[in-house]
mmCIF file of C-alpha atoms in Angstrom:
data_model
loop_
_atom_site.group_PDB
_atom_site.id
_atom_site.type_symbol
_atom_site.label_atom_id
_atom_site.label_comp_id
_atom_site.label_asym_id
_atom_site.label_seq_id
_atom_site.Cartn_x
_atom_site.Cartn_y
_atom_site.Cartn_z
ATOM 1 C CA UNK A 1 0.000 0.000 0.000
ATOM 2 C CA UNK A 2 2.783 2.448 0.915
ATOM 3 C CA UNK A 3 4.681 1.776 -2.327
ATOM 4 C CA UNK A 4 1.537 2.297 -4.382
ATOM 5 C CA UNK A 5 0.738 5.487 -2.451
ATOM 6 C CA UNK A 6 4.236 6.828 -3.139
ATOM 7 C CA UNK A 7 3.956 5.991 -6.833
ATOM 8 C CA UNK A 8 0.577 7.677 -7.170
ATOM 9 C CA UNK A 9 1.691 10.803 -5.328
ATOM 10 C CA UNK A 10 5.272 10.886 -6.605
ATOM 11 C CA UNK A 11 4.833 14.325 -8.174
ATOM 12 C CA UNK A 12 3.616 15.795 -4.890
ATOM 13 C CA UNK A 13 6.609 14.421 -2.983
ATOM 14 C CA UNK A 14 8.977 15.795 -5.631
ATOM 15 C CA UNK A 15 7.377 19.217 -5.163
ATOM 16 C CA UNK A 16 8.200 18.999 -1.442
ATOM 17 C CA UNK A 17 11.942 18.615 -2.074
ATOM 18 C CA UNK A 18 12.760 22.358 -2.529
ATOM 19 C CA UNK A 19 10.874 23.173 0.673
ATOM 20 C CA UNK A 20 12.693 20.440 2.596
ATOM 21 C CA UNK A 21 16.065 21.653 1.293
ATOM 22 C CA UNK A 22 15.185 25.191 2.424
ATOM 23 C CA UNK A 23 14.245 23.963 5.905
ATOM 24 C CA UNK A 24 17.425 21.899 6.249
ATOM 25 C CA UNK A 25 19.784 24.631 5.024
ATOM 26 C CA UNK A 26 18.218 27.677 6.673
ATOM 27 C CA UNK A 27 16.386 26.259 9.698
ATOM 28 C CA UNK A 28 17.939 23.007 10.928
ATOM 29 C CA UNK A 29 21.624 23.381 10.003
ATOM 30 C CA UNK A 30 21.975 26.759 11.811
ATOM 31 C CA UNK A 31 20.732 25.151 15.045
ATOM 32 C CA UNK A 32 24.309 24.099 15.718
ATOM 33 C CA UNK A 33 25.065 27.792 16.151
ATOM 34 C CA UNK A 34 22.976 27.794 19.341
ATOM 35 C CA UNK A 35 25.995 26.293 21.080
ATOM 36 C CA UNK A 36 27.431 29.831 20.962
ATOM 37 C CA UNK A 37 25.242 30.599 23.980
ATOM 38 C CA UNK A 38 27.310 28.181 26.055
ATOM 39 C CA UNK A 39 30.789 28.919 24.655
ATOM 40 C CA UNK A 40 33.368 31.685 24.706
ATOM 41 C CA UNK A 41 33.455 32.187 20.963
ATOM 42 C CA UNK A 42 36.838 32.954 19.430
ATOM 43 C CA UNK A 43 36.559 33.941 15.781
ATOM 44 C CA UNK A 44 40.197 33.121 15.014
ATOM 45 C CA UNK A 45 40.538 29.830 16.908
ATOM 46 C CA UNK A 46 40.073 27.714 13.797
ATOM 47 C CA UNK A 47 40.191 27.702 10.034
ATOM 48 C CA UNK A 48 36.821 29.128 9.201
ATOM 49 C CA UNK A 49 33.716 30.021 11.166
ATOM 50 C CA UNK A 50 32.494 26.469 11.765
ATOM 51 C CA UNK A 51 35.911 25.276 12.907
ATOM 52 C CA UNK A 52 36.222 28.266 15.256
ATOM 53 C CA UNK A 53 32.804 27.499 16.717
ATOM 54 C CA UNK A 54 33.781 23.869 17.303
ATOM 55 C CA UNK A 55 37.088 24.778 18.987
ATOM 56 C CA UNK A 56 35.634 27.507 21.219
ATOM 57 C CA UNK A 57 35.726 26.455 24.892
ATOM 58 C CA UNK A 58 32.536 25.567 26.763
ATOM 59 C CA UNK A 59 31.648 27.920 29.617
ATOM 60 C CA UNK A 60 28.295 26.511 30.699
ATOM 61 C CA UNK A 61 25.707 29.097 31.748
ATOM 62 C CA UNK A 62 28.166 31.976 32.064
ATOM 63 C CA UNK A 63 26.589 34.068 29.282
ATOM 64 C CA UNK A 64 23.052 33.121 30.321
ATOM 65 C CA UNK A 65 23.677 34.474 33.825
ATOM 66 C CA UNK A 66 25.327 37.558 32.355
ATOM 67 C CA UNK A 67 22.305 38.384 30.195
ATOM 68 C CA UNK A 68 19.641 37.796 32.837
ATOM 69 C CA UNK A 69 21.646 39.678 35.476
ATOM 70 C CA UNK A 70 22.063 42.693 33.194
ATOM 71 C CA UNK A 71 20.129 45.787 34.322
ATOM 72 C CA UNK A 72 19.131 46.346 30.696
ATOM 73 C CA UNK A 73 17.342 43.007 30.326
ATOM 74 C CA UNK A 74 14.190 43.915 32.284
ATOM 75 C CA UNK A 75 13.880 47.183 30.379
ATOM 76 C CA UNK A 76 14.338 45.415 27.045
ATOM 77 C CA UNK A 77 11.832 42.697 27.907
ATOM 78 C CA UNK A 78 9.215 45.157 29.163
ATOM 79 C CA UNK A 79 9.621 47.384 26.092
ATOM 80 C CA UNK A 80 9.290 44.378 23.807
ATOM 81 C CA UNK A 81 6.163 43.083 25.528
ATOM 82 C CA UNK A 82 4.492 46.501 25.753
ATOM 83 C CA UNK A 83 5.082 47.321 22.069
ATOM 84 C CA UNK A 84 3.980 43.848 20.951
ATOM 85 C CA UNK A 85 0.841 43.914 23.089
ATOM 86 C CA UNK A 86 -0.035 47.422 21.883
ATOM 87 C CA UNK A 87 0.243 46.246 18.284
ATOM 88 C CA UNK A 88 -1.746 43.101 19.043
ATOM 89 C CA UNK A 89 -4.578 44.902 20.856
ATOM 90 C CA UNK A 90 -4.907 47.887 18.519
ATOM 91 C CA UNK A 91 -3.961 46.377 15.154
ATOM 92 C CA UNK A 92 -5.087 42.749 15.163
ATOM 93 C CA UNK A 93 -8.874 43.466 14.968
ATOM 94 C CA UNK A 94 -8.555 46.127 12.220
ATOM 95 C CA UNK A 95 -7.833 43.760 9.257
ATOM 96 C CA UNK A 96 -10.740 41.535 10.335
ATOM 97 C CA UNK A 97 -13.149 44.477 10.474
ATOM 98 C CA UNK A 98 -11.803 46.002 7.257
ATOM 99 C CA UNK A 99 -12.030 42.707 5.363
ATOM 100 C CA UNK A 100 -15.675 42.279 6.450
ATOM 101 C CA UNK A 101 -16.476 45.841 5.300
ATOM 102 C CA UNK A 102 -14.805 45.230 1.935
ATOM 103 C CA UNK A 103 -16.594 41.909 1.567
ATOM 104 C CA UNK A 104 -19.930 43.657 2.129
ATOM 105 C CA UNK A 105 -19.114 46.404 -0.386
ATOM 106 C CA UNK A 106 -20.998 45.868 -3.616
ATOM 107 C CA UNK A 107 -19.413 48.480 -5.909
ATOM 108 C CA UNK A 108 -16.584 46.621 -7.627
ATOM 109 C CA UNK A 109 -14.763 49.751 -8.866
ATOM 110 C CA UNK A 110 -14.791 51.400 -5.444
ATOM 111 C CA UNK A 111 -13.886 48.117 -3.735
ATOM 112 C CA UNK A 112 -10.933 47.451 -6.066
ATOM 113 C CA UNK A 113 -9.685 51.027 -5.662
ATOM 114 C CA UNK A 114 -9.757 50.800 -1.863
ATOM 115 C CA UNK A 115 -8.051 47.401 -1.879
ATOM 116 C CA UNK A 116 -5.260 48.678 -4.118
ATOM 117 C CA UNK A 117 -4.761 51.779 -1.953
ATOM 118 C CA UNK A 118 -4.472 49.859 1.306
ATOM 119 C CA UNK A 119 -2.253 47.100 -0.159
ATOM 120 C CA UNK A 120 0.379 49.454 -1.607
ATOM 121 C CA UNK A 121 2.141 50.505 1.649
ATOM 122 C CA UNK A 122 3.107 46.873 2.286
ATOM 123 C CA UNK A 123 5.467 46.982 -0.697
ATOM 124 C CA UNK A 124 7.362 49.993 0.651
ATOM 125 C CA UNK A 125 10.460 49.317 2.736
ATOM 126 C CA UNK A 126 10.675 50.667 6.262
ATOM 127 C CA UNK A 127 13.422 53.019 5.108
ATOM 128 C CA UNK A 128 11.047 54.688 2.652
ATOM 129 C CA UNK A 129 8.247 54.779 5.222
ATOM 130 C CA UNK A 130 10.568 56.376 7.763
ATOM 131 C CA UNK A 131 11.464 59.008 5.182
ATOM 132 C CA UNK A 132 7.773 59.745 4.585
ATOM 133 C CA UNK A 133 6.945 60.095 8.267
ATOM 134 C CA UNK A 134 10.146 62.032 8.955
ATOM 135 C CA UNK A 135 8.982 64.601 6.414
ATOM 136 C CA UNK A 136 5.601 64.729 8.142
ATOM 137 C CA UNK A 137 6.556 64.525 11.820
ATOM 138 C CA UNK A 138 10.034 66.029 12.203
ATOM 139 C CA UNK A 139 10.483 69.337 14.015
ATOM 140 C CA UNK A 140 10.233 71.160 10.666
ATOM 141 C CA UNK A 141 7.726 68.713 9.188
ATOM 142 C CA UNK A 142 4.256 69.387 7.846
ATOM 143 C CA UNK A 143 2.449 68.392 11.058
ATOM 144 C CA UNK A 144 4.528 70.621 13.321
ATOM 145 C CA UNK A 145 4.173 73.530 10.900
ATOM 146 C CA UNK A 146 0.405 73.183 11.117
ATOM 147 C CA UNK A 147 0.606 72.999 14.928
ATOM 148 C CA UNK A 148 2.783 76.131 15.012
ATOM 149 C CA UNK A 149 0.416 77.938 12.661
ATOM 150 C CA UNK A 150 -2.453 77.168 15.029
ATOM 151 C CA UNK A 151 -0.505 78.573 17.963
ATOM 152 C CA UNK A 152 0.675 75.303 19.496
ATOM 153 C CA UNK A 153 4.129 74.051 20.438
ATOM 154 C CA UNK A 154 6.149 71.645 18.333
ATOM 155 C CA UNK A 155 5.993 67.960 19.279
ATOM 156 C CA UNK A 156 9.104 65.813 18.914
ATOM 157 C CA UNK A 157 7.271 62.747 17.602
ATOM 158 C CA UNK A 158 10.444 60.897 16.586
ATOM 159 C CA UNK A 159 12.561 61.664 19.655
ATOM 160 C CA UNK A 160 9.972 61.822 22.421
ATOM 161 C CA UNK A 161 9.876 58.556 24.446
ATOM 162 C CA UNK A 162 6.234 59.238 25.332
ATOM 163 C CA UNK A 163 5.034 59.304 21.714
ATOM 164 C CA UNK A 164 7.431 56.829 20.109
ATOM 165 C CA UNK A 165 5.432 53.671 20.909
ATOM 166 C CA UNK A 166 2.233 55.199 19.532
ATOM 167 C CA UNK A 167 4.157 56.149 16.390
ATOM 168 C CA UNK A 168 5.331 52.550 15.984
ATOM 169 C CA UNK A 169 1.776 51.234 16.286
ATOM 170 C CA UNK A 170 0.407 53.799 13.825
ATOM 171 C CA UNK A 171 3.069 53.238 11.157
ATOM 172 C CA UNK A 172 2.798 49.442 11.497
ATOM 173 C CA UNK A 173 -0.966 49.683 11.032
ATOM 174 C CA UNK A 174 -0.619 51.996 8.046
ATOM 175 C CA UNK A 175 1.849 49.656 6.346
ATOM 176 C CA UNK A 176 0.484 46.186 7.092
ATOM 177 C CA UNK A 177 -3.275 46.418 7.752
ATOM 178 C CA UNK A 178 -4.250 46.209 4.092
ATOM 179 C CA UNK A 179 -1.949 43.288 3.402
ATOM 180 C CA UNK A 180 -3.310 41.362 6.390
ATOM 181 C CA UNK A 181 -6.823 41.799 4.971
ATOM 182 C CA UNK A 182 -5.980 39.479 2.081
ATOM 183 C CA UNK A 183 -6.053 36.380 4.289
ATOM 184 C CA UNK A 184 -9.426 37.239 5.806
ATOM 185 C CA UNK A 185 -10.912 38.258 2.458
ATOM 186 C CA UNK A 186 -9.827 34.912 1.032
ATOM 187 C CA UNK A 187 -11.531 33.138 3.938
ATOM 188 C CA UNK A 188 -14.709 35.195 3.438
ATOM 189 C CA UNK A 189 -14.890 34.364 -0.270
ATOM 190 C CA UNK A 190 -14.961 30.693 0.708
ATOM 191 C CA UNK A 191 -18.109 31.083 2.792
ATOM 192 C CA UNK A 192 -21.082 29.307 1.214
ATOM 193 C CA UNK A 193 -23.575 31.846 -0.137
ATOM 194 C CA UNK A 194 -26.373 29.490 0.906
ATOM 195 C CA UNK A 195 -25.610 30.348 4.535
ATOM 196 C CA UNK A 196 -26.185 34.038 3.860
ATOM 197 C CA UNK A 197 -29.380 33.275 1.957
ATOM 198 C CA UNK A 198 -30.663 31.053 4.750
ATOM 199 C CA UNK A 199 -29.940 33.761 7.334
ATOM 200 C CA UNK A 200 -31.690 36.320 5.124
ATOM 201 C CA UNK A 201 -34.758 34.100 4.845
ATOM 202 C CA UNK A 202 -34.792 33.757 8.641
ATOM 203 C CA UNK A 203 -35.040 37.532 8.923
ATOM 204 C CA UNK A 204 -31.444 38.451 9.696
ATOM 205 C CA UNK A 205 -30.341 41.898 8.590
ATOM 206 C CA UNK A 206 -26.870 42.578 7.164
ATOM 207 C CA UNK A 207 -25.270 43.179 10.577
ATOM 208 C CA UNK A 208 -26.792 39.955 11.976
ATOM 209 C CA UNK A 209 -25.530 37.992 8.970
ATOM 210 C CA UNK A 210 -22.020 39.291 9.692
ATOM 211 C CA UNK A 211 -22.266 38.301 13.366
ATOM 212 C CA UNK A 212 -23.843 34.883 12.882
ATOM 213 C CA UNK A 213 -22.452 33.786 9.502
ATOM 214 C CA UNK A 214 -19.328 35.695 8.415
ATOM 215 C CA UNK A 215 -17.408 35.855 11.693
ATOM 216 C CA UNK A 216 -18.041 32.201 12.749
ATOM 217 C CA UNK A 217 -17.002 31.089 9.251
ATOM 218 C CA UNK A 218 -13.619 32.829 9.431
ATOM 219 C CA UNK A 219 -13.039 32.073 13.126
ATOM 220 C CA UNK A 220 -10.509 29.277 12.370
ATOM 221 C CA UNK A 221 -8.480 31.752 10.301
ATOM 222 C CA UNK A 222 -8.674 34.374 13.062
ATOM 223 C CA UNK A 223 -7.502 31.835 15.651
ATOM 224 C CA UNK A 224 -4.615 30.704 13.438
ATOM 225 C CA UNK A 225 -3.430 34.284 12.835
ATOM 226 C CA UNK A 226 -3.746 35.095 16.549
ATOM 227 C CA UNK A 227 -1.601 32.086 17.447
ATOM 228 C CA UNK A 228 1.070 33.128 14.957
ATOM 229 C CA UNK A 229 1.046 36.675 16.349
ATOM 230 C CA UNK A 230 1.431 35.374 19.898
ATOM 231 C CA UNK A 231 4.323 33.150 18.845
ATOM 232 C CA UNK A 232 6.156 36.243 17.548
ATOM 233 C CA UNK A 233 5.304 38.432 20.525
ATOM 234 C CA UNK A 234 8.975 38.992 21.403
ATOM 235 C CA UNK A 235 9.833 40.326 17.965
ATOM 236 C CA UNK A 236 7.795 43.563 18.159
ATOM 237 C CA UNK A 237 8.811 44.699 14.672
ATOM 238 C CA UNK A 238 12.610 44.584 14.640
ATOM 239 C CA UNK A 239 13.154 46.111 11.180
ATOM 240 C CA UNK A 240 10.707 48.935 11.842
ATOM 241 C CA UNK A 241 12.251 49.899 15.185
ATOM 242 C CA UNK A 242 15.836 49.565 13.945
ATOM 243 C CA UNK A 243 15.116 52.122 11.223
ATOM 244 C CA UNK A 244 13.008 54.525 13.293
ATOM 245 C CA UNK A 245 14.553 54.578 16.757
ATOM 246 C CA UNK A 246 17.430 56.655 18.129
ATOM 247 C CA UNK A 247 19.267 56.956 21.488
ATOM 248 C CA UNK A 248 16.706 59.501 22.717
ATOM 249 C CA UNK A 249 13.946 56.842 22.745
ATOM 250 C CA UNK A 250 15.950 53.866 24.035
ATOM 251 C CA UNK A 251 14.041 54.004 27.321
ATOM 252 C CA UNK A 252 10.747 53.070 25.621
ATOM 253 C CA UNK A 253 11.741 51.904 22.133
ATOM 254 C CA UNK A 254 14.751 49.646 22.621
ATOM 255 C CA UNK A 255 13.698 45.996 22.323
ATOM 256 C CA UNK A 256 15.404 42.625 22.614
ATOM 257 C CA UNK A 257 16.252 42.256 18.934
ATOM 258 C CA UNK A 258 17.700 45.749 18.523
ATOM 259 C CA UNK A 259 19.848 45.113 21.600
ATOM 260 C CA UNK A 260 21.015 41.817 20.079
ATOM 261 C CA UNK A 261 21.941 43.706 16.917
ATOM 262 C CA UNK A 262 23.983 46.289 18.821
ATOM 263 C CA UNK A 263 25.650 43.766 21.129
ATOM 264 C CA UNK A 264 26.037 40.863 18.693
ATOM 265 C CA UNK A 265 27.214 42.779 15.634
ATOM 266 C CA UNK A 266 28.195 46.159 17.041
ATOM 267 C CA UNK A 267 30.325 44.810 19.907
ATOM 268 C CA UNK A 268 31.011 41.370 18.349
ATOM 269 C CA UNK A 269 29.556 39.677 21.458
ATOM 270 C CA UNK A 270 27.972 36.775 19.603
ATOM 271 C CA UNK A 271 27.526 34.563 22.655
ATOM 272 C CA UNK A 272 25.275 36.948 24.572
ATOM 273 C CA UNK A 273 23.368 37.752 21.408
ATOM 274 C CA UNK A 274 22.728 34.033 20.897
ATOM 275 C CA UNK A 275 21.478 33.670 24.481
ATOM 276 C CA UNK A 276 18.845 36.355 23.939
ATOM 277 C CA UNK A 277 17.827 34.870 20.585
ATOM 278 C CA UNK A 278 17.474 31.434 22.173
ATOM 279 C CA UNK A 279 15.369 32.904 24.982
ATOM 280 C CA UNK A 280 13.080 34.539 22.426
ATOM 281 C CA UNK A 281 12.623 31.262 20.545
ATOM 282 C CA UNK A 282 11.810 29.298 23.705
ATOM 283 C CA UNK A 283 9.231 31.874 24.833
ATOM 284 C CA UNK A 284 7.626 31.885 21.387
ATOM 285 C CA UNK A 285 7.421 28.083 21.359
ATOM 286 C CA UNK A 286 5.874 27.951 24.824
ATOM 287 C CA UNK A 287 3.311 30.627 23.936
ATOM 288 C CA UNK A 288 2.234 28.885 20.724
ATOM 289 C CA UNK A 289 1.838 25.496 22.418
ATOM 290 C CA UNK A 290 0.001 27.002 25.410
ATOM 291 C CA UNK A 291 -2.441 29.159 23.464
ATOM 292 C CA UNK A 292 -3.022 26.392 20.934
ATOM 293 C CA UNK A 293 -4.215 24.183 23.806
ATOM 294 C CA UNK A 294 -6.391 26.999 25.180
ATOM 295 C CA UNK A 295 -7.972 27.645 21.767
ATOM 296 C CA UNK A 296 -8.633 23.922 21.338
ATOM 297 C CA UNK A 297 -10.567 23.854 24.604
ATOM 298 C CA UNK A 298 -12.408 27.165 24.256
ATOM 299 C CA UNK A 299 -13.017 27.580 20.501
ATOM 300 C CA UNK A 300 -12.644 23.924 19.465
ATOM 301 C CA UNK A 301 -10.104 25.208 16.911
ATOM 302 C CA UNK A 302 -6.337 24.776 16.854
ATOM 303 C CA UNK A 303 -3.326 24.539 14.557
ATOM 304 C CA UNK A 304 -2.875 20.854 15.386
#
């Protein structure tokens, strides 16, 4: 039976080969580098990077203790969690709501125009987006000129620790909300029209059809996306923050990954950088497994 199954589905297994090669080369092979967290890495101890990693002496939990005892770690962790939770709370529902509104829109020209407009920012790099918002929000930007013209005082949006987190949430929403709608719109197009017709016959208005038909139908997709967001809760938008932050906002904007970048690459302290990266991966794994179990019990939906 197994041989026949393999013969029948041979083409499908061949299609899996590039994906497996990608996983092995970029996901599984680099796992050996996690040993850096428990070694004093010497770049010139061997002939090549891999040989140097192998010959570096083991130091146990020395770097782990160093990272967790650092006065910066609590600040970094709290900043990361606060920024991630702000993005999750304020931004996660918006694509769901927007996709439902677009799905209920009947004018195809208007609908296509709106979809195109909200998708476009996704294709801009964070460098370009920073340039746009710098022109708008800098001390001599358009927004501050309007505030000054109205008799107000300039606001340092980009260098004020009190406004920086809100700026991160706003720019993330502006860039990615439209792109996130695609997944939910795809799920909504798969909903059987007979369900809407049956609800209409039963006397449901448009809002009731959304509540009782549309949302329950895309609930598995919502749960899956929520689980993926929770698994990446310690990332908080590394590329965005690295481009937009500066020393003036380190107190509220510096996160784990930007610290790893400065320590790991800036100071060549690869061991401590690996410790923090390993910690982030473990937390993400625990969160995904935990919330997957919770969703299975509460919503009867899960990733596995």
